[in-house]
mmCIF file of C-alpha atoms in Angstrom:
data_model
loop_
_atom_site.group_PDB
_atom_site.id
_atom_site.type_symbol
_atom_site.label_atom_id
_atom_site.label_comp_id
_atom_site.label_asym_id
_atom_site.label_seq_id
_atom_site.Cartn_x
_atom_site.Cartn_y
_atom_site.Cartn_z
ATOM 1 C CA MET A 148 -52.374 54.235 -25.096
ATOM 2 C CA GLN A 149 -48.622 54.201 -25.464
ATOM 3 C CA LEU A 150 -47.828 51.823 -28.287
ATOM 4 C CA PRO A 151 -45.803 48.693 -27.596
ATOM 5 C CA ILE A 152 -42.923 47.622 -29.872
ATOM 6 C CA GLN A 153 -41.817 51.206 -30.662
ATOM 7 C CA SER A 154 -40.054 51.467 -27.295
ATOM 8 C CA GLN A 155 -38.889 48.473 -25.322
ATOM 9 C CA SER A 156 -37.663 49.556 -21.918
ATOM 10 C CA ALA A 157 -37.318 46.681 -19.458
ATOM 11 C CA LEU A 158 -39.693 48.603 -17.184
ATOM 12 C CA TYR A 159 -42.722 47.775 -19.316
ATOM 13 C CA ALA A 160 -42.000 45.814 -22.522
ATOM 14 C CA GLU A 161 -43.522 42.356 -22.821
ATOM 15 C CA PRO A 162 -41.249 39.496 -23.967
ATOM 16 C CA TRP A 163 -43.110 39.030 -27.255
ATOM 17 C CA GLU A 164 -42.289 42.582 -28.397
ATOM 18 C CA ALA A 165 -38.621 41.742 -29.099
ATOM 19 C CA ALA A 166 -39.590 39.709 -32.169
ATOM 20 C CA ALA A 167 -42.536 41.887 -33.230
ATOM 21 C CA THR A 168 -42.742 43.350 -36.733
ATOM 22 C CA PRO A 169 -43.974 46.595 -38.309
ATOM 23 C CA ALA A 170 -47.053 44.626 -39.372
ATOM 24 C CA ASP A 171 -47.747 43.874 -35.695
ATOM 25 C CA LEU A 172 -47.412 47.552 -34.836
ATOM 26 C CA GLY A 173 -49.862 48.364 -37.612
ATOM 27 C CA ARG A 174 -52.343 45.770 -36.307
ATOM 28 C CA ILE A 175 -52.247 47.375 -32.873
ATOM 29 C CA ALA A 176 -52.736 50.885 -34.250
ATOM 30 C CA ARG A 177 -55.702 49.751 -36.335
ATOM 31 C CA ALA A 178 -57.136 47.971 -33.288
ATOM 32 C CA ALA A 179 -56.916 51.229 -31.346
ATOM 33 C CA ASP A 180 -58.600 53.070 -34.216
ATOM 34 C CA ARG A 181 -61.352 50.467 -34.460
ATOM 35 C CA SER A 182 -61.934 50.139 -30.700
ATOM 36 C CA GLY A 183 -62.424 53.847 -30.047
ATOM 37 C CA PHE A 184 -59.160 54.731 -28.307
ATOM 38 C CA ALA A 185 -58.527 58.471 -28.153
ATOM 39 C CA TYR A 186 -54.854 58.398 -29.133
ATOM 40 C CA ILE A 187 -51.831 56.238 -29.795
ATOM 41 C CA ALA A 188 -48.452 57.453 -28.567
ATOM 42 C CA SER A 189 -44.808 57.042 -29.479
ATOM 43 C CA CYS A 190 -41.676 57.918 -27.461
ATOM 44 C CA ASP A 191 -38.491 59.773 -28.410
ATOM 45 C CA HIS A 192 -34.843 58.872 -27.881
ATOM 46 C CA ILE A 193 -32.091 59.389 -30.443
ATOM 47 C CA ALA A 194 -29.457 57.045 -28.989
ATOM 48 C CA ILE A 195 -28.996 55.133 -25.727
ATOM 49 C CA PRO A 196 -25.583 54.924 -24.035
ATOM 50 C CA ARG A 197 -24.214 51.519 -23.064
ATOM 51 C CA ARG A 198 -24.542 52.304 -19.359
ATOM 52 C CA LEU A 199 -28.347 52.516 -19.726
ATOM 53 C CA ALA A 200 -28.941 49.992 -22.488
ATOM 54 C CA GLU A 201 -29.685 47.008 -20.239
ATOM 55 C CA GLY A 202 -32.617 48.753 -18.601
ATOM 56 C CA MET A 203 -33.785 51.072 -21.360
ATOM 57 C CA SER A 204 -32.813 48.876 -24.336
ATOM 58 C CA THR A 205 -31.794 50.572 -27.580
ATOM 59 C CA VAL A 206 -35.183 50.025 -29.271
ATOM 60 C CA TRP A 207 -36.719 53.471 -29.653
ATOM 61 C CA TYR A 208 -38.484 54.191 -32.924
ATOM 62 C CA ASP A 209 -38.469 57.742 -34.230
ATOM 63 C CA PRO A 210 -41.851 59.236 -33.228
ATOM 64 C CA VAL A 211 -42.410 61.344 -36.348
ATOM 65 C CA ALA A 212 -41.674 58.471 -38.733
ATOM 66 C CA THR A 213 -43.699 56.043 -36.613
ATOM 67 C CA LEU A 214 -46.761 58.263 -36.211
ATOM 68 C CA ALA A 215 -46.683 59.263 -39.876
ATOM 69 C CA TYR A 216 -46.660 55.605 -40.917
ATOM 70 C CA LEU A 217 -49.541 54.844 -38.578
ATOM 71 C CA ALA A 218 -51.465 57.922 -39.705
ATOM 72 C CA GLY A 219 -51.577 56.411 -43.173
ATOM 73 C CA ILE A 220 -53.212 53.175 -42.007
ATOM 74 C CA THR A 221 -55.677 54.631 -39.473
ATOM 75 C CA GLU A 222 -58.604 57.006 -39.826
ATOM 76 C CA ARG A 223 -59.622 58.719 -36.601
ATOM 77 C CA VAL A 224 -57.280 57.943 -33.683
ATOM 78 C CA LEU A 225 -55.145 60.890 -32.567
ATOM 79 C CA LEU A 226 -51.341 60.785 -32.741
ATOM 80 C CA LEU A 227 -49.369 61.760 -29.623
ATOM 81 C CA SER A 228 -45.638 62.137 -29.117
ATOM 82 C CA HIS A 229 -45.193 60.986 -25.542
ATOM 83 C CA VAL A 230 -42.888 62.655 -25.255
ATOM 84 C CA ALA A 231 -40.781 64.432 -27.853
ATOM 85 C CA VAL A 232 -37.491 65.618 -26.365
ATOM 86 C CA VAL A 233 -37.679 68.837 -28.316
ATOM 87 C CA GLY A 234 -34.558 70.310 -26.716
ATOM 88 C CA LEU A 235 -32.488 67.988 -28.908
ATOM 89 C CA ARG A 236 -33.538 69.889 -32.043
ATOM 90 C CA HIS A 237 -33.967 73.470 -33.192
ATOM 91 C CA PRO A 238 -37.650 74.516 -32.917
ATOM 92 C CA LEU A 239 -37.900 75.107 -36.671
ATOM 93 C CA ILE A 240 -36.827 71.509 -37.321
ATOM 94 C CA THR A 241 -39.391 70.203 -34.837
ATOM 95 C CA ALA A 242 -42.050 72.485 -36.326
ATOM 96 C CA LYS A 243 -41.331 71.304 -39.864
ATOM 97 C CA GLN A 244 -41.622 67.645 -38.863
ATOM 98 C CA TYR A 245 -44.757 67.880 -36.766
ATOM 99 C CA ALA A 246 -46.548 70.435 -38.950
ATOM 100 C CA THR A 247 -46.115 68.038 -41.860
ATOM 101 C CA LEU A 248 -47.401 65.158 -39.734
ATOM 102 C CA ASP A 249 -50.471 67.161 -38.704
ATOM 103 C CA HIS A 250 -51.077 68.220 -42.324
ATOM 104 C CA LEU A 251 -50.789 64.672 -43.673
ATOM 105 C CA SER A 252 -52.965 63.174 -40.930
ATOM 106 C CA GLY A 253 -55.760 65.696 -41.324
ATOM 107 C CA GLY A 254 -55.185 67.394 -37.973
ATOM 108 C CA ARG A 255 -54.694 64.446 -35.646
ATOM 109 C CA LEU A 256 -51.494 65.529 -33.866
ATOM 110 C CA ILE A 257 -51.036 66.130 -30.157
ATOM 111 C CA LEU A 258 -47.487 67.320 -29.514
ATOM 112 C CA GLY A 259 -46.305 65.950 -26.184
ATOM 113 C CA VAL A 260 -42.994 67.436 -25.039
ATOM 114 C CA GLY A 261 -40.534 66.730 -22.248
ATOM 115 C CA ALA A 262 -37.107 67.754 -20.999
ATOM 116 C CA GLY A 263 -35.279 64.433 -21.479
ATOM 117 C CA HIS A 264 -32.928 62.719 -19.060
ATOM 118 C CA VAL A 265 -30.042 61.098 -20.978
ATOM 119 C CA ARG A 266 -26.961 63.336 -20.843
ATOM 120 C CA GLU A 267 -25.078 61.499 -23.589
ATOM 121 C CA GLU A 268 -27.884 62.105 -26.087
ATOM 122 C CA PHE A 269 -27.648 65.837 -25.578
ATOM 123 C CA GLU A 270 -23.870 65.883 -25.713
ATOM 124 C CA ALA A 271 -23.783 63.826 -28.919
ATOM 125 C CA VAL A 272 -25.892 66.371 -30.817
ATOM 126 C CA GLY A 273 -24.449 69.459 -29.148
ATOM 127 C CA ALA A 274 -27.542 70.261 -27.095
ATOM 128 C CA ASP A 275 -27.541 71.795 -23.603
ATOM 129 C CA PHE A 276 -28.269 69.059 -21.041
ATOM 130 C CA ASP A 277 -27.726 71.087 -17.871
ATOM 131 C CA GLY A 278 -29.913 73.896 -19.187
ATOM 132 C CA ARG A 279 -32.558 71.633 -20.705
ATOM 133 C CA GLY A 280 -35.361 73.002 -18.505
ATOM 134 C CA PRO A 281 -35.044 76.637 -19.614
ATOM 135 C CA VAL A 282 -34.365 75.432 -23.163
ATOM 136 C CA LEU A 283 -37.630 73.488 -23.126
ATOM 137 C CA ASP A 284 -39.534 76.500 -21.793
ATOM 138 C CA GLU A 285 -38.306 78.656 -24.650
ATOM 139 C CA THR A 286 -38.759 75.871 -27.183
ATOM 140 C CA VAL A 287 -42.435 75.526 -26.251
ATOM 141 C CA ASP A 288 -42.875 79.259 -26.752
ATOM 142 C CA ALA A 289 -41.066 79.083 -30.092
ATOM 143 C CA LEU A 290 -43.190 76.130 -31.196
ATOM 144 C CA ARG A 291 -46.370 78.071 -30.403
ATOM 145 C CA ALA A 292 -45.274 80.536 -33.064
ATOM 146 C CA ALA A 293 -43.777 78.032 -35.499
ATOM 147 C CA LEU A 294 -46.853 75.766 -35.433
ATOM 148 C CA GLY A 295 -49.335 78.608 -35.716
ATOM 149 C CA PRO A 296 -51.230 79.658 -38.840
ATOM 150 C CA GLU A 297 -48.586 82.039 -40.224
ATOM 151 C CA GLU A 298 -46.517 80.955 -43.218
ATOM 152 C CA TYR A 299 -43.706 83.211 -41.962
ATOM 153 C CA PRO A 300 -43.710 82.782 -38.172
ATOM 154 C CA GLU A 301 -41.871 85.249 -35.961
ATOM 155 C CA PHE A 302 -40.124 84.523 -32.674
ATOM 156 C CA ALA A 303 -37.371 86.213 -30.672
ATOM 157 C CA GLY A 304 -36.012 84.608 -27.511
ATOM 158 C CA GLU A 305 -32.746 84.270 -25.615
ATOM 159 C CA ARG A 306 -31.681 81.126 -27.464
ATOM 160 C CA PHE A 307 -33.802 81.009 -30.619
ATOM 161 C CA SER A 308 -34.836 83.693 -33.033
ATOM 162 C CA PHE A 309 -36.429 83.446 -36.451
ATOM 163 C CA GLY A 310 -38.419 85.549 -38.860
ATOM 164 C CA GLY A 311 -38.861 85.960 -42.585
ATOM 165 C CA LEU A 312 -38.584 82.207 -43.090
ATOM 166 C CA GLY A 313 -41.601 80.496 -44.653
ATOM 167 C CA GLN A 314 -42.697 76.978 -43.785
ATOM 168 C CA LEU A 315 -45.396 75.187 -45.721
ATOM 169 C CA PRO A 316 -47.417 73.095 -45.291
ATOM 170 C CA ARG A 317 -49.002 74.544 -42.189
ATOM 171 C CA PRO A 318 -50.629 72.228 -39.641
ATOM 172 C CA ALA A 319 -54.203 71.251 -40.470
ATOM 173 C CA GLN A 320 -55.237 72.345 -36.972
ATOM 174 C CA GLU A 321 -55.538 76.039 -36.210
ATOM 175 C CA LYS A 322 -53.814 75.322 -32.891
ATOM 176 C CA VAL A 323 -51.782 72.161 -32.316
ATOM 177 C CA PRO A 324 -52.269 71.031 -28.686
ATOM 178 C CA ILE A 325 -49.035 70.938 -26.698
ATOM 179 C CA TRP A 326 -49.083 68.592 -23.714
ATOM 180 C CA VAL A 327 -46.174 68.802 -21.278
ATOM 181 C CA GLY A 328 -44.820 65.630 -19.711
ATOM 182 C CA GLY A 329 -43.137 65.143 -16.356
ATOM 183 C CA SER A 330 -43.884 65.110 -12.641
ATOM 184 C CA SER A 331 -41.010 67.120 -11.176
ATOM 185 C CA PRO A 332 -41.860 70.547 -9.718
ATOM 186 C CA ALA A 333 -40.348 72.214 -12.802
ATOM 187 C CA ALA A 334 -42.363 70.004 -15.175
ATOM 188 C CA VAL A 335 -45.592 70.627 -13.260
ATOM 189 C CA ARG A 336 -45.003 74.385 -13.419
ATOM 190 C CA ARG A 337 -44.156 74.176 -17.118
ATOM 191 C CA ALA A 338 -47.360 72.265 -17.838
ATOM 192 C CA ALA A 339 -49.433 74.681 -15.790
ATOM 193 C CA VAL A 340 -48.019 77.842 -17.331
ATOM 194 C CA ARG A 341 -47.305 76.740 -20.908
ATOM 195 C CA GLY A 342 -49.230 73.565 -21.668
ATOM 196 C CA ASP A 343 -52.592 72.688 -23.111
ATOM 197 C CA GLY A 344 -52.305 69.420 -21.237
ATOM 198 C CA TRP A 345 -50.273 67.708 -18.512
ATOM 199 C CA LEU A 346 -48.849 64.200 -18.868
ATOM 200 C CA PRO A 347 -47.672 62.987 -15.444
ATOM 201 C CA GLN A 348 -45.097 60.225 -15.536
ATOM 202 C CA GLY A 349 -46.720 57.392 -13.649
ATOM 203 C CA ASP A 350 -47.748 59.207 -10.468
ATOM 204 C CA PRO A 351 -49.716 56.831 -8.207
ATOM 205 C CA ARG A 352 -53.342 57.664 -7.546
ATOM 206 C CA ASP A 353 -52.733 58.940 -4.036
ATOM 207 C CA ARG A 354 -50.225 61.536 -5.298
ATOM 208 C CA LEU A 355 -52.315 62.855 -8.153
ATOM 209 C CA PRO A 356 -54.838 65.040 -6.252
ATOM 210 C CA ALA A 357 -52.100 67.230 -4.757
ATOM 211 C CA GLN A 358 -50.271 67.424 -8.100
ATOM 212 C CA ILE A 359 -53.464 68.352 -9.954
ATOM 213 C CA ALA A 360 -54.288 71.021 -7.380
ATOM 214 C CA GLN A 361 -50.797 72.434 -7.869
ATOM 215 C CA VAL A 362 -51.243 72.544 -11.652
ATOM 216 C CA HIS A 363 -54.480 74.502 -11.331
ATOM 217 C CA ALA A 364 -53.059 76.843 -8.682
ATOM 218 C CA LEU A 365 -49.978 77.650 -10.762
ATOM 219 C CA ARG A 366 -52.102 78.159 -13.858
ATOM 220 C CA ALA A 367 -54.404 80.574 -12.061
ATOM 221 C CA GLU A 368 -51.417 82.404 -10.568
ATOM 222 C CA ALA A 369 -49.982 82.836 -14.074
ATOM 223 C CA GLY A 370 -53.301 84.200 -15.326
ATOM 224 C CA VAL A 371 -53.832 81.433 -17.890
ATOM 225 C CA GLU A 372 -57.583 81.132 -18.407
ATOM 226 C CA GLU A 373 -57.753 78.368 -21.022
ATOM 227 C CA PRO A 374 -58.648 74.931 -19.619
ATOM 228 C CA ILE A 375 -55.915 72.320 -19.337
ATOM 229 C CA VAL A 376 -56.285 68.590 -20.083
ATOM 230 C CA ILE A 377 -55.083 66.566 -17.095
ATOM 231 C CA GLY A 378 -53.832 63.077 -17.879
ATOM 232 C CA ALA A 379 -52.781 60.013 -15.917
ATOM 233 C CA ILE A 380 -51.094 56.712 -16.645
ATOM 234 C CA THR A 381 -53.100 53.926 -15.051
ATOM 235 C CA GLU A 382 -51.872 50.777 -13.450
ATOM 236 C CA PRO A 383 -51.331 47.890 -15.920
ATOM 237 C CA LEU A 384 -54.684 46.361 -16.872
ATOM 238 C CA TYR A 385 -56.120 42.995 -17.789
ATOM 239 C CA VAL A 386 -59.791 42.735 -18.747
ATOM 240 C CA GLY A 387 -61.287 39.605 -17.194
ATOM 241 C CA GLU A 388 -59.551 36.926 -15.166
ATOM 242 C CA PRO A 389 -56.053 36.089 -16.466
ATOM 243 C CA GLY A 390 -54.887 32.497 -16.511
ATOM 244 C CA TRP A 391 -51.296 33.552 -16.003
ATOM 245 C CA PRO A 392 -49.353 35.738 -13.520
ATOM 246 C CA VAL A 393 -49.813 39.374 -14.559
ATOM 247 C CA GLY A 394 -48.162 40.991 -11.532
ATOM 248 C CA ARG A 395 -49.591 42.271 -8.277
ATOM 249 C CA ARG A 396 -49.944 45.880 -9.481
ATOM 250 C CA THR A 397 -52.070 44.889 -12.463
ATOM 251 C CA LEU A 398 -55.772 45.700 -12.214
ATOM 252 C CA THR A 399 -57.743 42.597 -13.192
ATOM 253 C CA ALA A 400 -61.511 42.395 -13.056
ATOM 254 C CA ARG A 401 -64.700 41.998 -15.000
ATOM 255 C CA PRO A 402 -65.429 45.009 -17.227
ATOM 256 C CA GLU A 403 -67.882 46.742 -14.882
ATOM 257 C CA ALA A 404 -65.550 46.454 -11.885
ATOM 258 C CA LEU A 405 -62.580 47.613 -13.921
ATOM 259 C CA ALA A 406 -64.539 50.643 -15.091
ATOM 260 C CA GLU A 407 -65.584 51.416 -11.516
ATOM 261 C CA SER A 408 -61.945 51.468 -10.458
ATOM 262 C CA LEU A 409 -60.871 53.653 -13.387
ATOM 263 C CA ARG A 410 -63.688 56.139 -12.747
ATOM 264 C CA GLU A 411 -61.792 57.153 -9.610
ATOM 265 C CA TYR A 412 -59.397 59.001 -11.891
ATOM 266 C CA ALA A 413 -62.206 61.231 -13.135
ATOM 267 C CA ALA A 414 -63.305 61.856 -9.565
ATOM 268 C CA ILE A 415 -59.910 63.351 -8.694
ATOM 269 C CA GLY A 416 -59.838 65.637 -11.730
ATOM 270 C CA VAL A 417 -58.267 63.555 -14.494
ATOM 271 C CA HIS A 418 -59.638 64.087 -18.016
ATOM 272 C CA GLN A 419 -57.845 61.363 -19.976
ATOM 273 C CA ILE A 420 -56.181 58.122 -18.936
ATOM 274 C CA GLN A 421 -53.416 56.270 -20.717
ATOM 275 C CA VAL A 422 -53.805 52.506 -20.408
ATOM 276 C CA ARG A 423 -51.439 49.574 -20.871
ATOM 277 C CA PHE A 424 -52.513 45.948 -21.058
ATOM 278 C CA ARG A 425 -50.535 42.915 -19.946
ATOM 279 C CA SER A 426 -50.246 40.427 -22.796
ATOM 280 C CA ARG A 427 -48.270 37.452 -24.075
ATOM 281 C CA SER A 428 -48.731 38.068 -27.795
ATOM 282 C CA VAL A 429 -50.015 40.615 -30.259
ATOM 283 C CA ASP A 430 -53.215 38.565 -30.532
ATOM 284 C CA GLU A 431 -53.819 38.720 -26.783
ATOM 285 C CA LEU A 432 -53.092 42.450 -26.761
ATOM 286 C CA THR A 433 -55.541 43.253 -29.569
ATOM 287 C CA ASP A 434 -58.136 41.036 -27.875
ATOM 288 C CA GLN A 435 -57.635 43.009 -24.656
ATOM 289 C CA MET A 436 -57.983 46.283 -26.543
ATOM 290 C CA ALA A 437 -61.189 45.126 -28.199
ATOM 291 C CA ALA A 438 -62.615 43.969 -24.859
ATOM 292 C CA PHE A 439 -61.720 47.275 -23.237
ATOM 293 C CA GLY A 440 -63.266 49.305 -26.050
ATOM 294 C CA ALA A 441 -66.468 47.256 -26.151
ATOM 295 C CA ASP A 442 -67.012 46.341 -22.499
ATOM 296 C CA VAL A 443 -65.105 48.776 -20.255
ATOM 297 C CA ALA A 444 -65.067 52.141 -22.030
ATOM 298 C CA PRO A 445 -68.896 52.480 -22.207
ATOM 299 C CA HIS A 446 -68.989 52.406 -18.382
ATOM 300 C CA LEU A 447 -66.311 55.053 -17.808
ATOM 301 C CA ASP A 448 -68.620 58.080 -18.015
ATOM 302 C CA LYS A 449 -71.344 56.764 -15.754
#
């Protein structure tokens, strides 16, 4: 699940998140750890321009700092950047940050990457906004080298080149998974050709089969034989019958019926689903997470 609190876009933040504390964020992460969730995720924006602040808000925690903090108070849940806008930083900087996070967490990192969409962010740090797609392609390739097992990684590309520069600690994992986010044709191709996983950005169920088929076709065309993890972001969820208006798009049902609906994702070729629960407080959210882990998740593989 994408963590609340750490990003508070008007598209999805609940009212209670505005006054939430780091302790609340920790409670939610520990609830995910305890309830068997596969991963917790944190977003990435450096700074939000005034023209976008009303909709996006300016609350965007740094993903490396956030996931590192949560790594220290959890035991097994994986840590996903969803997504890191890696084109804002040199690949060696990104590699240093996330290799350290993987090392400290005992190998729990999944590096989710995306192209970004806020021009002012790129301009403020001197990054190439108009060329962010090709920059991301090369950055992923550079990160493959920089996050590998070698103390002195080597890479030579059009924009980035490094060699003879040692970086320790190395990641705990032999290969850090890189999941590519986005649903545009360029993002789908990037995921298919370069990714270990694909993170679509809220595609509805009826669009996913064609997108998934395209991912597999492009991957085969590129000669990539390794399997790819296909993800999906589900509709908002509420386990049970809510006593308050949760919105018409929210899936609400008893656990078995909710699981039956979510199993449709597996039937169309999805391997992992990212869930979000409607809630009015941190207590209601952690209760929803516990109910999902105990009563819904066991039915998902049937």
